[in-house]
Amino acid sequence: MSTLLIFNFAALFLFAAGLRGVLLRRSVVGQIISINVCGCGLFLWMVTLAFRGEGEAANALMHALVLTGIVVAVSASALALVIDSRLRANHDE
Amino acid sequence: MIAEATLIVDLMLGALACALGLLSVGLSNLKQAIAMFIALGLILALIWLRLAAPDLALAEAALGSGVLGGLLIMASRGIKKPAPDHGSHLKNIAATSLSLLLAMVMGYASLELLSTDNRQLAEVLTFEYLADSGVTNPVTAVLLNYRAYDTLLELTVVLAACISVFIAGPQFLLTDKTAPFPQRLIKALLPVIALFACYLLWIGAKEPGGAFQAGSLLAGGVALFMLIGLRYPLSVRSLRWSLGLGVLAFLVVGLSSLLSGQPFFTLESETAGLVILLIEIAATISVTAALAALFLGGHPQRWYAHASKKEESS
Amino acid sequence: MILSILGFVMLALGLTFFLMGSYGLLRLKDNFSRLHALSKIDNLALGFTLLGTGLLHQSWLLGLQLLVIWLLCLLASATSAYLLASRLAEEQSP
């Protein structure tokens, strides 16, 4: 039971929870939350794979990829939320 | 004893992250689910600190928790009753088993890669050429030198999302001026935010920091500035220029190296530090404008229409 | 040596106050009293925790930085508590 195993398990658990939420949730905002939870699990997985020990420098390449992923996830979620609120506004009229 | 203590902390953080993930996915009350998601983002920032990723911790706390949480809260304001999630029993079992199966396959595949000893070739080369790359922070070197093409495309994605939100989005909110007491409090916070964002931008070459962290912090500051009712002091044209500045700076540097006969975006080691700093400044301005515009929603023309209507009516 | 013991005592006190604040958040009935618990007790607990950290490290520069962090957290939590309370007051008295 080391640090890596704990966080690997937590990451894949988050991924599975997010995937289950995407499949089962009916409201679009709930699905966007679930996709982001799934993404958080994937980021945690990548950073755990990039970990190289307590005092050592970790794999900077994976860190940069995860940073890009966080920014792109935020932009895509913003667009998805705006499209959803516009659809709801059109539907309610 | 220290090793067991840190292991207990890791166990608690991992268990908390799992519980928060499960809650944010399972709760049907949207506001509670969003609160759990924001808490998950902050716990994830702590986990990044445990996994030696301080740049990611800064970015996750600002972007993944702050900006995304704010967007989700504003998007859930109009929803009175979300659609209930009760699928049939069979659908529940099928979805859960599919997710668990996929997670187990990924876990089995990662067991071989999960060790602290196997450094890959690309990783070794990152540190070998770090002295020539112009910065000493390896993440900044990867983002702005080795894999600069990815960062260019990332800035383009942010710009595209911003333009689409301008076209499609209803305006989220620009309320009336708030009471003077919170205005004074927030006005006291704003210089600190600006100073800290500039510090993060400058120190990104040596220590954890960089363009995206500074940009998201400053975007939070701009959003606060507009939420308390102050007018955005610059014009719409300046907003357009600041949105395009990041991509423009990247393209200028990339194409200028094409003109001198080298591949796209080649940096010389003597001037690399300066060029990276200039690109980072442009990227920070761009990310700030884009995130603030995404947060406030709608076309910026309507921000000013609202403000001028307020001036006419008051 | 004495400073280290004092630092651990401060950290323990901070932990106790954080627990009290969370208990208050869960068990108090009114939203206003929950805000009261959050803003007062959590800031006090944060102060104790930062004081304990500063004593354990025994560096003046770190202590100054932690003091600035505590003041900024006070400012931010005061602002958000006021905004939440005013919105709650608006909702309660239409």
XYZ file of C-alpha atoms in Angstrom:
501
model
C 0.000 0.000 0.000
C 2.104 2.889 -1.212
C 1.263 6.421 -2.233
C 1.109 5.436 -5.886
C -1.351 2.617 -5.342
C -3.673 4.774 -3.236
C -3.853 7.572 -5.754
C -4.064 5.191 -8.699
C -7.095 3.551 -7.108
C -8.666 6.919 -6.267
C -8.084 8.143 -9.830
C -9.692 5.114 -11.456
C -12.557 5.261 -8.942
C -13.212 8.875 -9.919
C -13.052 7.884 -13.594
C -15.592 5.106 -13.076
C -17.889 7.349 -11.008
C -17.764 10.073 -13.662
C -18.475 7.600 -16.455
C -21.423 6.147 -14.547
C -22.758 9.666 -13.989
C -22.488 10.541 -17.680
C -24.467 7.438 -18.607
C -27.156 7.782 -15.965
C -27.751 11.498 -15.379
C -30.636 13.139 -17.189
C -29.952 16.821 -16.643
C -27.266 18.296 -18.905
C -25.562 20.257 -16.121
C -25.309 16.996 -14.155
C -23.748 15.329 -17.163
C -21.232 18.140 -17.515
C -20.319 17.745 -13.833
C -19.878 13.995 -14.390
C -17.672 14.514 -17.463
C -15.515 16.870 -15.406
C -15.284 14.355 -12.539
C -14.235 11.749 -15.118
C -11.636 14.196 -16.408
C -10.371 14.844 -12.878
C -9.912 11.108 -12.456
C -7.926 10.917 -15.678
C -5.730 13.851 -14.688
C -5.038 12.264 -11.318
C -4.167 9.021 -13.109
C -1.708 10.759 -15.418
C -0.012 12.648 -12.606
C 0.278 9.442 -10.563
C 1.976 7.796 -13.519
C 4.305 10.772 -13.691
C 5.318 10.616 -10.014
C 8.963 9.733 -9.448
C 9.405 9.775 -5.678
C 9.318 12.237 -2.820
C 12.251 14.508 -3.452
C 12.757 13.817 -7.123
C 11.509 15.890 -10.026
C 8.433 14.378 -11.604
C 7.805 13.869 -15.305
C 7.317 17.427 -16.506
C 5.935 16.326 -19.863
C 2.876 14.713 -18.277
C 2.373 17.705 -15.997
C 2.267 20.024 -18.993
C -0.228 17.741 -20.760
C -2.471 17.732 -17.682
C -2.245 21.531 -17.433
C -3.340 21.826 -21.063
C -6.102 19.351 -20.283
C -7.407 21.388 -17.349
C -7.581 24.581 -19.424
C -9.283 22.861 -22.364
C -11.760 21.121 -20.035
C -12.757 24.463 -18.518
C -13.254 26.084 -21.939
C -15.236 23.156 -23.310
C -17.412 23.015 -20.195
C -18.079 26.743 -20.444
C -19.205 26.336 -24.060
C -21.358 23.315 -23.196
C -23.041 25.182 -20.334
C -23.775 28.187 -22.526
C -25.278 26.001 -25.264
C -27.393 24.202 -22.676
C -28.755 27.393 -21.140
C -29.544 28.742 -24.603
C -31.387 25.507 -25.487
C -33.331 25.689 -22.260
C -34.243 29.323 -22.926
C -35.476 28.429 -26.416
C -37.385 25.449 -25.095
C -39.161 27.453 -22.422
C -40.378 30.137 -24.783
C 7.219 7.304 11.442
C 7.132 10.098 8.937
C 6.505 7.638 6.110
C 3.445 6.150 7.819
C 2.141 9.596 8.689
C 2.309 10.755 5.077
C 0.697 7.479 4.020
C -2.219 8.152 6.357
C -2.576 11.648 4.885
C -2.562 10.140 1.390
C -5.191 7.604 2.393
C -7.433 10.326 3.800
C -7.000 12.529 0.735
C -7.722 9.636 -1.612
C -10.774 8.509 0.358
C -12.073 12.097 0.494
C -11.604 12.494 -3.248
C -13.494 9.256 -3.936
C -16.337 10.218 -1.606
C -16.644 13.713 -3.085
C -16.593 12.311 -6.621
C -19.331 9.843 -5.796
C -21.439 12.542 -4.149
C -21.047 15.085 -6.924
C -22.079 12.478 -9.485
C -24.903 10.961 -7.473
C -26.696 13.882 -5.808
C -29.787 14.986 -7.668
C -29.912 18.445 -6.078
C -27.681 20.335 -8.530
C -26.455 22.991 -6.129
C -25.252 20.363 -3.663
C -23.561 18.428 -6.464
C -21.778 21.585 -7.613
C -20.612 22.287 -4.046
C -19.197 18.759 -3.857
C -17.481 19.289 -7.201
C -15.819 22.505 -6.019
C -14.624 20.702 -2.882
C -13.324 17.862 -5.090
C -11.298 20.394 -7.078
C -9.673 21.727 -3.908
C -8.883 18.251 -2.555
C -7.389 17.454 -5.950
C -5.186 20.567 -5.615
C -3.896 19.157 -2.290
C -3.230 15.812 -3.978
C -1.237 17.540 -6.686
C 0.927 19.005 -3.918
C 1.499 15.515 -2.520
C 2.444 14.260 -5.983
C 5.102 16.958 -6.520
C 3.033 18.987 -9.011
C 2.764 22.532 -7.576
C 2.092 24.157 -10.975
C -0.908 21.894 -11.380
C -2.080 22.675 -7.844
C -2.165 26.404 -8.635
C -3.947 25.849 -11.951
C -6.455 23.377 -10.518
C -7.387 25.599 -7.570
C -7.882 28.628 -9.806
C -9.317 27.084 -12.972
C -10.711 23.676 -12.155
C -12.286 24.704 -8.875
C -12.768 28.448 -9.094
C -13.707 29.268 -12.677
C -15.500 25.990 -13.407
C -17.380 26.095 -10.099
C -18.487 29.647 -10.774
C -19.634 28.738 -14.297
C -21.590 25.746 -12.998
C -23.275 27.801 -10.291
C -24.315 30.457 -12.770
C -25.583 27.856 -15.216
C -27.653 26.143 -12.543
C -29.396 29.337 -11.522
C -32.182 29.016 -14.066
C -32.938 25.391 -13.377
C -35.876 25.012 -11.047
C -36.266 21.252 -11.002
C -33.650 19.108 -12.754
C -34.769 15.963 -14.509
C -34.785 12.998 -12.130
C -32.040 10.457 -12.649
C -33.860 7.225 -11.880
C -32.968 4.924 -14.706
C -34.320 1.425 -14.758
C -32.613 -1.121 -12.560
C -31.052 -2.809 -15.575
C -29.644 0.475 -16.855
C -28.094 1.176 -13.440
C -26.385 -2.187 -13.281
C -25.202 -1.998 -16.907
C -23.710 1.488 -16.469
C -22.000 0.650 -13.184
C -20.515 -2.591 -14.482
C -19.304 -0.952 -17.699
C -17.547 1.801 -15.789
C -16.007 -0.602 -13.296
C -14.843 -2.891 -16.084
C -13.181 -0.029 -17.946
C -11.549 1.220 -14.736
C -10.229 -2.245 -13.933
C -8.758 -2.641 -17.406
C -7.025 0.718 -17.057
C -5.800 -0.246 -13.584
C -4.339 -3.492 -14.844
C -2.621 -1.649 -17.691
C -1.136 0.918 -15.339
C 0.288 -1.567 -12.838
C 3.410 -2.020 -14.902
C 3.915 1.705 -15.425
C 3.380 2.579 -11.777
C 6.882 2.808 -10.453
C 9.179 5.593 -9.420
C 12.151 4.218 -11.302
C 11.342 3.959 -14.951
C 12.110 7.289 -16.506
C 11.169 7.480 -20.117
C 13.443 8.847 -22.799
C 11.464 12.011 -23.405
C 11.518 12.758 -19.697
C 15.295 12.321 -19.454
C 15.809 14.558 -22.458
C 13.617 17.245 -20.879
C 16.050 17.602 -18.018
C 19.150 17.189 -20.144
C 18.393 20.145 -22.392
C 16.842 22.288 -19.665
C 19.877 24.561 -19.476
C 19.515 25.488 -23.146
C 15.776 26.002 -23.074
C 15.883 29.471 -21.524
C 13.992 28.713 -18.298
C 14.708 26.557 -15.270
C 11.185 25.403 -14.463
C 10.781 22.146 -16.452
C 6.987 22.490 -16.824
C 7.349 25.975 -18.330
C 10.092 24.667 -20.610
C 7.823 21.880 -21.828
C 4.846 24.204 -22.265
C 6.581 27.043 -24.052
C 9.609 25.492 -25.675
C 9.505 21.752 -26.263
C 5.751 21.398 -26.802
C 4.935 24.955 -27.741
C 2.703 23.781 -30.573
C 0.350 22.233 -28.008
C 0.151 25.511 -26.123
C -0.599 27.370 -29.341
C -3.484 25.010 -30.053
C -4.643 25.288 -26.445
C -4.833 29.082 -26.715
C -6.706 28.671 -30.003
C -9.225 26.360 -28.316
C -9.787 28.919 -25.546
C -10.251 31.646 -28.138
C -12.686 29.509 -30.135
C -14.736 28.735 -27.021
C -14.813 32.432 -26.190
C -16.032 33.393 -29.665
C -18.704 30.696 -29.565
C -19.894 31.935 -26.177
C -20.074 35.461 -27.590
C -22.288 34.232 -30.410
C -24.492 31.805 -28.572
C -24.592 32.880 -24.999
C -27.246 34.686 -23.111
C -25.790 37.192 -20.759
C -25.265 35.640 -17.383
C -25.331 38.540 -15.033
C -24.234 42.049 -14.368
C -26.178 43.136 -11.339
C -26.597 46.620 -10.015
C -23.922 48.135 -7.886
C -23.610 46.289 -4.624
C -23.612 47.985 -1.260
C -20.538 50.119 -0.457
C -19.214 47.809 2.269
C -18.410 44.799 0.061
C -17.268 47.209 -2.644
C -14.603 48.549 -0.316
C -13.575 45.059 0.770
C -13.246 43.839 -2.807
C -11.435 47.003 -3.852
C -8.923 46.260 -1.084
C -8.413 42.750 -2.458
C -7.951 43.723 -6.102
C -4.418 45.213 -5.919
C -3.239 42.136 -4.031
C -4.696 39.903 -6.752
C -3.020 41.935 -9.494
C 0.326 41.914 -7.676
C 0.190 38.195 -7.062
C -0.744 37.485 -10.678
C 2.242 39.506 -11.910
C 4.451 37.658 -9.437
C 3.225 34.273 -10.681
C 3.852 35.316 -14.274
C 7.377 36.524 -13.567
C 8.417 33.626 -11.366
C 7.091 31.032 -13.817
C 10.530 30.716 -15.363
C 12.157 29.530 -12.139
C 9.544 28.358 -9.666
C 6.025 26.951 -10.078
C 3.881 29.518 -11.785
C 3.475 30.654 -15.331
C 1.054 32.158 -17.767
C -2.074 30.067 -17.140
C -1.997 30.309 -13.377
C -1.443 34.063 -13.484
C -4.115 34.477 -16.159
C -6.760 32.579 -14.239
C -6.026 34.500 -11.033
C -6.273 37.799 -12.863
C -9.487 36.639 -14.562
C -10.963 36.056 -11.116
C -9.940 39.584 -10.220
C -11.564 41.038 -13.370
C -14.741 39.056 -12.677
C -14.845 40.418 -9.111
C -14.268 43.908 -10.509
C -17.257 43.673 -12.781
C -19.482 41.835 -10.325
C -19.407 44.708 -7.852
C -20.700 47.038 -10.536
C -17.609 48.889 -11.680
C -17.392 49.571 -15.391
C -14.900 47.754 -17.525
C -12.589 50.651 -18.319
C -11.415 49.594 -21.778
C -13.291 49.405 -25.069
C -14.631 46.378 -26.903
C -11.902 46.691 -29.500
C -9.239 46.409 -26.819
C -11.021 43.291 -25.561
C -10.801 41.779 -29.060
C -7.120 42.622 -29.298
C -6.350 41.137 -25.897
C -8.218 37.961 -26.816
C -6.172 37.472 -29.940
C -2.852 38.583 -28.446
C -1.732 35.159 -27.222
C -2.270 33.339 -30.484
C -0.817 36.306 -32.370
C 2.402 36.311 -30.344
C 2.848 32.583 -30.855
C 2.267 32.855 -34.597
C 4.651 35.798 -34.925
C 7.472 33.924 -33.203
C 6.711 30.717 -35.082
C 6.510 32.269 -38.517
C 9.601 34.413 -37.968
C 11.645 31.302 -37.426
C 10.103 29.873 -40.614
C 11.277 32.959 -42.467
C 14.867 32.408 -41.367
C 14.788 28.928 -42.819
C 14.323 26.867 -39.655
C 11.349 24.717 -38.667
C 8.232 26.339 -37.166
C 8.892 27.848 -33.741
C 12.606 27.333 -33.203
C 14.106 29.253 -30.331
C 17.802 30.116 -30.051
C 19.212 29.391 -26.613
C 20.538 32.910 -26.073
C 17.247 34.699 -26.644
C 14.925 31.862 -25.561
C 14.361 33.238 -22.061
C 13.292 36.666 -23.302
C 11.086 35.305 -26.079
C 9.387 32.923 -23.637
C 8.736 35.778 -21.220
C 7.169 37.929 -23.962
C 4.987 35.047 -25.147
C 3.955 34.393 -21.537
C 2.912 38.022 -21.047
C 0.808 37.885 -24.218
C -0.676 34.539 -23.174
C -1.555 35.869 -19.719
C -3.405 38.856 -21.167
C -5.202 36.544 -23.575
C -6.175 33.973 -20.945
C -7.369 36.698 -18.557
C -9.618 38.278 -21.173
C -10.936 34.915 -22.369
C -11.723 33.497 -18.926
C -13.346 36.713 -17.710
C -15.452 36.876 -20.883
C -16.440 33.199 -20.520
C -17.411 33.807 -16.923
C -19.494 36.916 -17.584
C -21.087 35.419 -20.670
C -22.740 36.919 -23.671
C -21.374 39.431 -26.110
C -19.327 42.258 -24.606
C -21.466 44.812 -26.468
C -24.277 43.851 -24.133
C -22.107 44.438 -21.065
C -21.828 48.077 -22.051
C -25.450 48.299 -23.104
C -26.395 47.180 -19.621
C -23.999 49.649 -18.039
C -25.153 52.565 -20.175
C -28.780 51.703 -19.483
C -27.954 51.824 -15.817
C -26.393 55.220 -16.280
C -29.416 56.486 -18.159
C -31.847 55.198 -15.596
C -29.951 56.389 -12.508
C 12.352 22.814 22.080
C 9.748 24.816 23.969
C 8.790 26.577 20.750
C 8.232 23.226 19.029
C 5.963 22.021 21.833
C 4.087 25.314 21.706
C 3.777 24.908 17.951
C 2.235 21.469 18.294
C -0.163 22.781 20.961
C -1.225 25.564 18.600
C -1.772 23.065 15.792
C -3.886 20.881 18.091
C -5.930 23.911 19.153
C -6.460 24.830 15.497
C -7.624 21.308 14.733
C -10.080 21.432 17.645
C -11.522 24.728 16.487
C -11.877 23.458 12.921
C -13.775 20.450 14.244
C -16.019 22.724 16.290
C -16.691 24.902 13.268
C -17.607 21.914 11.120
C -19.827 20.525 13.856
C -21.566 23.882 14.063
C -22.026 23.915 10.294
C -23.701 20.539 10.403
C -25.830 20.898 13.473
C -26.935 24.519 13.680
C -30.439 25.081 12.429
C -30.396 28.557 10.930
C -28.376 29.630 7.884
C -27.255 32.784 9.646
C -25.868 30.887 12.639
C -24.060 28.572 10.227
C -22.443 31.596 8.590
C -21.513 32.842 12.041
C -19.827 29.540 12.848
C -18.013 29.416 9.528
C -16.642 32.925 9.466
C -15.651 33.274 13.110
C -14.538 29.828 14.228
C -12.828 28.829 10.998
C -10.781 32.030 10.839
C -9.724 31.582 14.444
C -8.766 27.982 13.736
C -6.803 29.076 10.682
C -4.986 31.627 12.829
C -4.005 28.962 15.343
C -2.865 26.586 12.602
C -0.708 29.225 10.930
C 0.702 30.294 14.301
C 1.613 26.683 15.050
C 3.258 26.278 11.633
C 5.278 29.448 12.137
C 6.443 28.330 15.581
C 7.471 24.927 14.271
C 9.595 26.419 11.528
C 11.038 29.194 13.704
C 11.698 31.655 10.929
C 10.691 35.324 11.072
C 10.212 35.640 7.309
C 7.883 32.653 7.212
C 5.966 34.050 10.190
C 5.455 37.348 8.385
C 4.227 35.567 5.257
C 1.813 33.468 7.305
C 0.480 36.610 8.996
C -0.201 38.189 5.600
C -1.936 34.983 4.477
C -4.124 35.063 7.573
C -5.084 38.697 7.033
C -5.984 38.017 3.393
C -8.116 35.043 4.413
C -9.887 37.235 6.976
C -10.608 39.825 4.290
C -11.871 37.271 1.792
C -14.066 35.443 4.282
C -15.507 38.712 5.610
C -16.451 39.727 2.060
C -18.043 36.409 1.192
C -19.855 36.120 4.527
C -21.325 39.604 4.049
C -22.425 38.828 0.494
C -24.009 35.524 1.536
C -25.753 37.096 4.534
C -27.175 39.964 2.492
C -28.489 37.536 -0.117
C -30.025 35.389 2.638
C -31.659 38.470 4.163
C -33.083 39.408 0.752
C -34.529 35.944 0.305
C -36.071 35.793 3.729
C -37.869 39.132 3.692
C -39.413 39.501 0.221
